[in-house]
mmCIF file of C-alpha atoms and ligand atoms in Angstrom:
data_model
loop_
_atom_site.group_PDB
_atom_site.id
_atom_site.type_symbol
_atom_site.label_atom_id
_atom_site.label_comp_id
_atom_site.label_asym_id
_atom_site.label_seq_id
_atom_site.Cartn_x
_atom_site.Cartn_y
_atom_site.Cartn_z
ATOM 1 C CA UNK A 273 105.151 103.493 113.434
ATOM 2 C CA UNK A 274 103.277 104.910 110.703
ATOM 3 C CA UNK A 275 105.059 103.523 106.889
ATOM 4 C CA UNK A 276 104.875 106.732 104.431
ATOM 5 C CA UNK A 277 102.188 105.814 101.723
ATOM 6 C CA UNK A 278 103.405 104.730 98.161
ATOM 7 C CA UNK A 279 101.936 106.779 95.494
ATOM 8 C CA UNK A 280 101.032 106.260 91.459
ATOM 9 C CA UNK A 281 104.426 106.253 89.553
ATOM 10 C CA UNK A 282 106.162 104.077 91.931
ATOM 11 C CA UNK A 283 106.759 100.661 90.368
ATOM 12 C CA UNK A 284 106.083 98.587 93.390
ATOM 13 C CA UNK A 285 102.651 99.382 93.077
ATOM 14 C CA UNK A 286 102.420 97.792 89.477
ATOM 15 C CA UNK A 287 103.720 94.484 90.159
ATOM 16 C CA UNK A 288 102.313 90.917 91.159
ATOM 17 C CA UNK A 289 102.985 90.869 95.205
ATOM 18 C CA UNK A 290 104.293 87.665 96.906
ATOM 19 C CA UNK A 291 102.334 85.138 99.087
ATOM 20 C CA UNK A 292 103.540 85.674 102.934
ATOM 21 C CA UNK A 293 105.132 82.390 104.712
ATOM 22 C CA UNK A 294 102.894 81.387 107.871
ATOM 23 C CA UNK A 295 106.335 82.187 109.817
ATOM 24 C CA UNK A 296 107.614 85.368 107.945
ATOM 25 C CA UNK A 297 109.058 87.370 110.962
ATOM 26 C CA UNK A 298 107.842 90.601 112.103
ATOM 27 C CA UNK A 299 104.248 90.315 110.499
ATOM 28 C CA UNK A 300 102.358 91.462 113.380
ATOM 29 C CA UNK A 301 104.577 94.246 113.525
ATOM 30 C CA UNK A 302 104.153 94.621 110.015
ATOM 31 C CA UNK A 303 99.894 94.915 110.408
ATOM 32 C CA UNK A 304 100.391 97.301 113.528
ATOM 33 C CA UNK A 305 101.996 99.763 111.584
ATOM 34 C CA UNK A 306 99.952 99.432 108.687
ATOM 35 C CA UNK A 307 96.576 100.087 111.408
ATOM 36 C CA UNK A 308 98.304 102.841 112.394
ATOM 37 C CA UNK A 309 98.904 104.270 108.666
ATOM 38 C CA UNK A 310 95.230 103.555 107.730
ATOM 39 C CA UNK A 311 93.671 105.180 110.773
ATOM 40 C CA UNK A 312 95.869 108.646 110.195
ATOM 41 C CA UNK A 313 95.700 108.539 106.452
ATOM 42 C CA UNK A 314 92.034 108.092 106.802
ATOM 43 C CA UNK A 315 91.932 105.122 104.520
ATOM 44 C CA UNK A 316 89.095 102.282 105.349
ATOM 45 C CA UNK A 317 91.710 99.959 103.317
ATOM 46 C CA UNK A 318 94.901 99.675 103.168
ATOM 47 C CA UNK A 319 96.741 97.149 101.369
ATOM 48 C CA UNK A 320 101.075 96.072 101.897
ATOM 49 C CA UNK A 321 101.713 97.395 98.399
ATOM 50 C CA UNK A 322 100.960 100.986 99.272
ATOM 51 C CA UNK A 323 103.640 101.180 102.207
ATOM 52 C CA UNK A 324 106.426 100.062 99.828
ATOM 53 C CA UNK A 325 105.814 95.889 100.650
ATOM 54 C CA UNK A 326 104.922 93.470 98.216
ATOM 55 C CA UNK A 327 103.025 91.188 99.569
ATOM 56 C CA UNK A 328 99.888 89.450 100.067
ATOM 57 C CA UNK A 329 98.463 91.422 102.667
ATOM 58 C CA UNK A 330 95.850 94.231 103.381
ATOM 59 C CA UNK A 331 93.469 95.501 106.223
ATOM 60 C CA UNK A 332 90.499 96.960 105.839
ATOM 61 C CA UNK A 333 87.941 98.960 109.039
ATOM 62 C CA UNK A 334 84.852 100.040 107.271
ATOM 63 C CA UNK A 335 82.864 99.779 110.839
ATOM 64 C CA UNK A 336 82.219 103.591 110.742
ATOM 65 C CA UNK A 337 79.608 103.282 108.131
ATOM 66 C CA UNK A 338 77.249 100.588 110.297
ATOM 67 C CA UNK A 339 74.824 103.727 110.604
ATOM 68 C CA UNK A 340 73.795 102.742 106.994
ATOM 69 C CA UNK A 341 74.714 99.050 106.666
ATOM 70 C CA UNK A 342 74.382 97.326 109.839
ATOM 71 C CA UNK A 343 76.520 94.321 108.325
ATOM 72 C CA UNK A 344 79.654 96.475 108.548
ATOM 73 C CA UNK A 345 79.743 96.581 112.343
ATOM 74 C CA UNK A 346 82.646 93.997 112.429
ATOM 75 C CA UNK A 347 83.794 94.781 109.423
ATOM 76 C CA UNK A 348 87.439 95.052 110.596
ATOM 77 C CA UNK A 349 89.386 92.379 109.227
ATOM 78 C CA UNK A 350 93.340 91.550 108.229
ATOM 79 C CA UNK A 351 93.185 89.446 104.756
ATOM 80 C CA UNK A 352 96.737 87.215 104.225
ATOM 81 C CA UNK A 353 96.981 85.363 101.029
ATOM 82 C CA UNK A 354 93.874 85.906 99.720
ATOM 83 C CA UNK A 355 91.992 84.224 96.697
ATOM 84 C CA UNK A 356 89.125 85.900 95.114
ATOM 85 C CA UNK A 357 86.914 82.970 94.578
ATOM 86 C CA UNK A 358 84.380 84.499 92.440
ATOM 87 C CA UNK A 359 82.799 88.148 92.124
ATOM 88 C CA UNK A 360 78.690 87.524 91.376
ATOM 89 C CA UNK A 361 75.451 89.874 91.596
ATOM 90 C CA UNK A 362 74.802 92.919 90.050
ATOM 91 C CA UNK A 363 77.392 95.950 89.193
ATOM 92 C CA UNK A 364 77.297 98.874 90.207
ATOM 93 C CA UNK A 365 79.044 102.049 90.258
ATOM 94 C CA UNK A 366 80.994 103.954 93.375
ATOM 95 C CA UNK A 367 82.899 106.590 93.459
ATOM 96 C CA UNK A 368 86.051 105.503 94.844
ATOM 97 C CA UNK A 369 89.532 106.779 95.717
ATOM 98 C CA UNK A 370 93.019 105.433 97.082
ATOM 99 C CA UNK A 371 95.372 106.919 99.189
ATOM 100 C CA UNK A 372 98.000 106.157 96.269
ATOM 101 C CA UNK A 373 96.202 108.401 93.983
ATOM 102 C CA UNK A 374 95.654 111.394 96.559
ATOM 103 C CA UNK A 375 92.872 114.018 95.164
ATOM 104 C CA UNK A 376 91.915 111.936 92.198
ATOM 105 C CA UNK A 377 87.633 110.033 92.885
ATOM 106 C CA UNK A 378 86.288 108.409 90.198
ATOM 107 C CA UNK A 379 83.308 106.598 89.295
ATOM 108 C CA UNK A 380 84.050 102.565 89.024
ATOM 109 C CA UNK A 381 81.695 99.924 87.922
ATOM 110 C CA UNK A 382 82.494 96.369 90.072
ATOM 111 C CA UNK A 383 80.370 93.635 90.863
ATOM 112 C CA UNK A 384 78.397 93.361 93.921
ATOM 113 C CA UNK A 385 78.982 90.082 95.542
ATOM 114 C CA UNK A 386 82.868 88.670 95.985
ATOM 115 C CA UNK A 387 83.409 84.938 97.526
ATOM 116 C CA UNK A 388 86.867 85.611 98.882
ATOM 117 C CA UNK A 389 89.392 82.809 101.085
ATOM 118 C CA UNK A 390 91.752 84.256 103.204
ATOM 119 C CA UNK A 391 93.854 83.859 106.411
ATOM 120 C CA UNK A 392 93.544 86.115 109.568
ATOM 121 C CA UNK A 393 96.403 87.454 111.475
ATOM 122 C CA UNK A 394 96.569 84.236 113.399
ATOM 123 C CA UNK A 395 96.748 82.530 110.209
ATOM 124 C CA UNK A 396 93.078 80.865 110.362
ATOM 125 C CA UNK A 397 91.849 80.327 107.180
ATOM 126 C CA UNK A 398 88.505 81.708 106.349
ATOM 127 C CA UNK A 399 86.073 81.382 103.357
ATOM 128 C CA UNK A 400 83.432 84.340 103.027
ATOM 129 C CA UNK A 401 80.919 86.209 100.819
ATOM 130 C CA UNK A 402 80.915 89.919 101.357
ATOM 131 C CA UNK A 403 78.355 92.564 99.756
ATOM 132 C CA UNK A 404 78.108 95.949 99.149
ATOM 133 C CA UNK A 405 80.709 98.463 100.117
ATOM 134 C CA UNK A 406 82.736 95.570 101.739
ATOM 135 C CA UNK A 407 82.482 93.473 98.761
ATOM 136 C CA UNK A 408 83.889 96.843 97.363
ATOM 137 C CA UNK A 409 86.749 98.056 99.488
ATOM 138 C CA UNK A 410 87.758 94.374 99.451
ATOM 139 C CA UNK A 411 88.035 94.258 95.837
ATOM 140 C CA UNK A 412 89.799 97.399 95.570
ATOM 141 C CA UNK A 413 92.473 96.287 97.881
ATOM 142 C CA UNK A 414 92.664 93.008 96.348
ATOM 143 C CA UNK A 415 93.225 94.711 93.301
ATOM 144 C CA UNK A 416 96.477 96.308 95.294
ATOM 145 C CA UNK A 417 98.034 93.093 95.523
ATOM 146 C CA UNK A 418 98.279 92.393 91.552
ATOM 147 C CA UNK A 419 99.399 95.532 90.577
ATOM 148 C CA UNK A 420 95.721 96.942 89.551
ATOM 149 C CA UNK A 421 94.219 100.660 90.562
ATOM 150 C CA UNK A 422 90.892 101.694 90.570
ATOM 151 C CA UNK A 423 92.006 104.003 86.861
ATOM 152 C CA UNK A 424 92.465 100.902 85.192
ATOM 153 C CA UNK A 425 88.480 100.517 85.178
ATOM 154 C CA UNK A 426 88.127 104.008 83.640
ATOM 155 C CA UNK A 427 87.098 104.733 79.969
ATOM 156 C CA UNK A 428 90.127 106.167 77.879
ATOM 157 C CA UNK A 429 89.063 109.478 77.846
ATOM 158 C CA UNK A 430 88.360 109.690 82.097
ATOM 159 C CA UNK A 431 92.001 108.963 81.682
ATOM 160 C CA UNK A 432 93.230 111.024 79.381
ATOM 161 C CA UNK A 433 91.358 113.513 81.457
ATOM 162 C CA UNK A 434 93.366 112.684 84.338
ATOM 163 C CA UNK A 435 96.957 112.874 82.833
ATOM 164 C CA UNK A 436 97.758 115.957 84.315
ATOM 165 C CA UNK A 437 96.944 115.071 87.709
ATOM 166 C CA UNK A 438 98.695 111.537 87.528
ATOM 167 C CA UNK A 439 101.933 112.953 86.236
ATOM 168 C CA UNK A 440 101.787 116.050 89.587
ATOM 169 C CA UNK A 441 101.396 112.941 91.911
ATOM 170 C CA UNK A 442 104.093 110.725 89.659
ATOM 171 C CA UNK A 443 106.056 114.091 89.898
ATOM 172 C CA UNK A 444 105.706 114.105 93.977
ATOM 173 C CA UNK A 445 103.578 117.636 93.353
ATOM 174 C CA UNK A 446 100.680 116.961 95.883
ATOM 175 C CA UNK A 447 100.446 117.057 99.899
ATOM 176 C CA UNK A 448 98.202 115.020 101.266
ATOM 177 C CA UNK A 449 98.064 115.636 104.947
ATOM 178 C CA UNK A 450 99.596 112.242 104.909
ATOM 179 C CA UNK A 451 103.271 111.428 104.676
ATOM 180 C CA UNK A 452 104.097 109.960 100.930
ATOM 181 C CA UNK A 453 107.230 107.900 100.133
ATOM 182 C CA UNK A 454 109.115 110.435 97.801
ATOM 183 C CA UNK A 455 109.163 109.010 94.027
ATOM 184 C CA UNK A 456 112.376 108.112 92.517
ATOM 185 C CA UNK A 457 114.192 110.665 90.087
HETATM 186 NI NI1 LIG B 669 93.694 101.841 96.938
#
């Protein structure tokens, strides 16, 4: 089942979400429908916040692009609970986007190298240093699970720039090919 995709102006996506109990029920089910939301929205990350869940969860598949970085070949990974241990190496700039903030790329400045722990989806814990565009999507989607998007990073006037098209997607005024959770009135 594919969740409909929260969007910017929804409140869930501003708060803190909550660590996930080694037992929760219906987490697998929970991860298969957030593959399946990923894959059709075309995301290579997708994190619980954005399907209207707050918790300590996200997925990422960024295996298409090991053409260029032959590292991301298994990059396909479930993250539960994760800790950002530290970020290190150099920053540099991407232009990313989200599919909470449909139409909207942006330049952001992170740093290259993140030490991350984490459980799989069998709940084996994990301890790992990831570089380049992983180290990237996975801070991004960390970022999902305290309430942070990638327009936080931008200067004030990038954003000021953007009001118009943050208020048409607070507004419910865009259609991605996507399904989006309607915003409340
Ligand atoms: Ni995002």
């Amino acid at each position: 089942m594919k969740y409909p995709v929260t969007v910017y102006g929804d409140p869930l996506l501003r708060k803190t979400a909550k660590k996930i109990d080694k037992d929760s029920e219906g987490l697998n089910e929970i991860i298969e429908n957030m593959w399946e939301t990923m894959y059709y929205s075309d995301g290579v990350g997708l994190a619980a916040p954005q399907v209207g869940l707050s918790i300590r969860l996200f997925l990422v598949d960024g295996t298409t692009g090991a053409d260029e970085e032959p590292e991301l070949k298994d990059f396909k990974k479930v993250f539960i609970n994760p800790e950002i241990i530290e970020t290190t190496g150099e920053e540099w700039v991407m232009n990313e986007g989200c599919l909470s903030l449909p139409e909207i790329r942006e330049d952001v400045t992170r740093p290259d190298v993140v030490r991350i722990k984490y459980f799989d989806e069998n709940f084996i814990e994990h301890e790992k240093e990831f570089k380049g565009f992983a180290g990237r999507v996975i801070q991004h989607e960390y970022d999902h699970l305290d309430g942070v998007l990638f327009i936080d990073y931008l200067s004030p006037l990038r954003k000021r720039l953007l009001k118009s098209k943050l208020s048409n997607i607070a507004h419910g005024k865009v259609r991605p090919h996507y399904r989006i959770k309607a915003p409340a009135k």
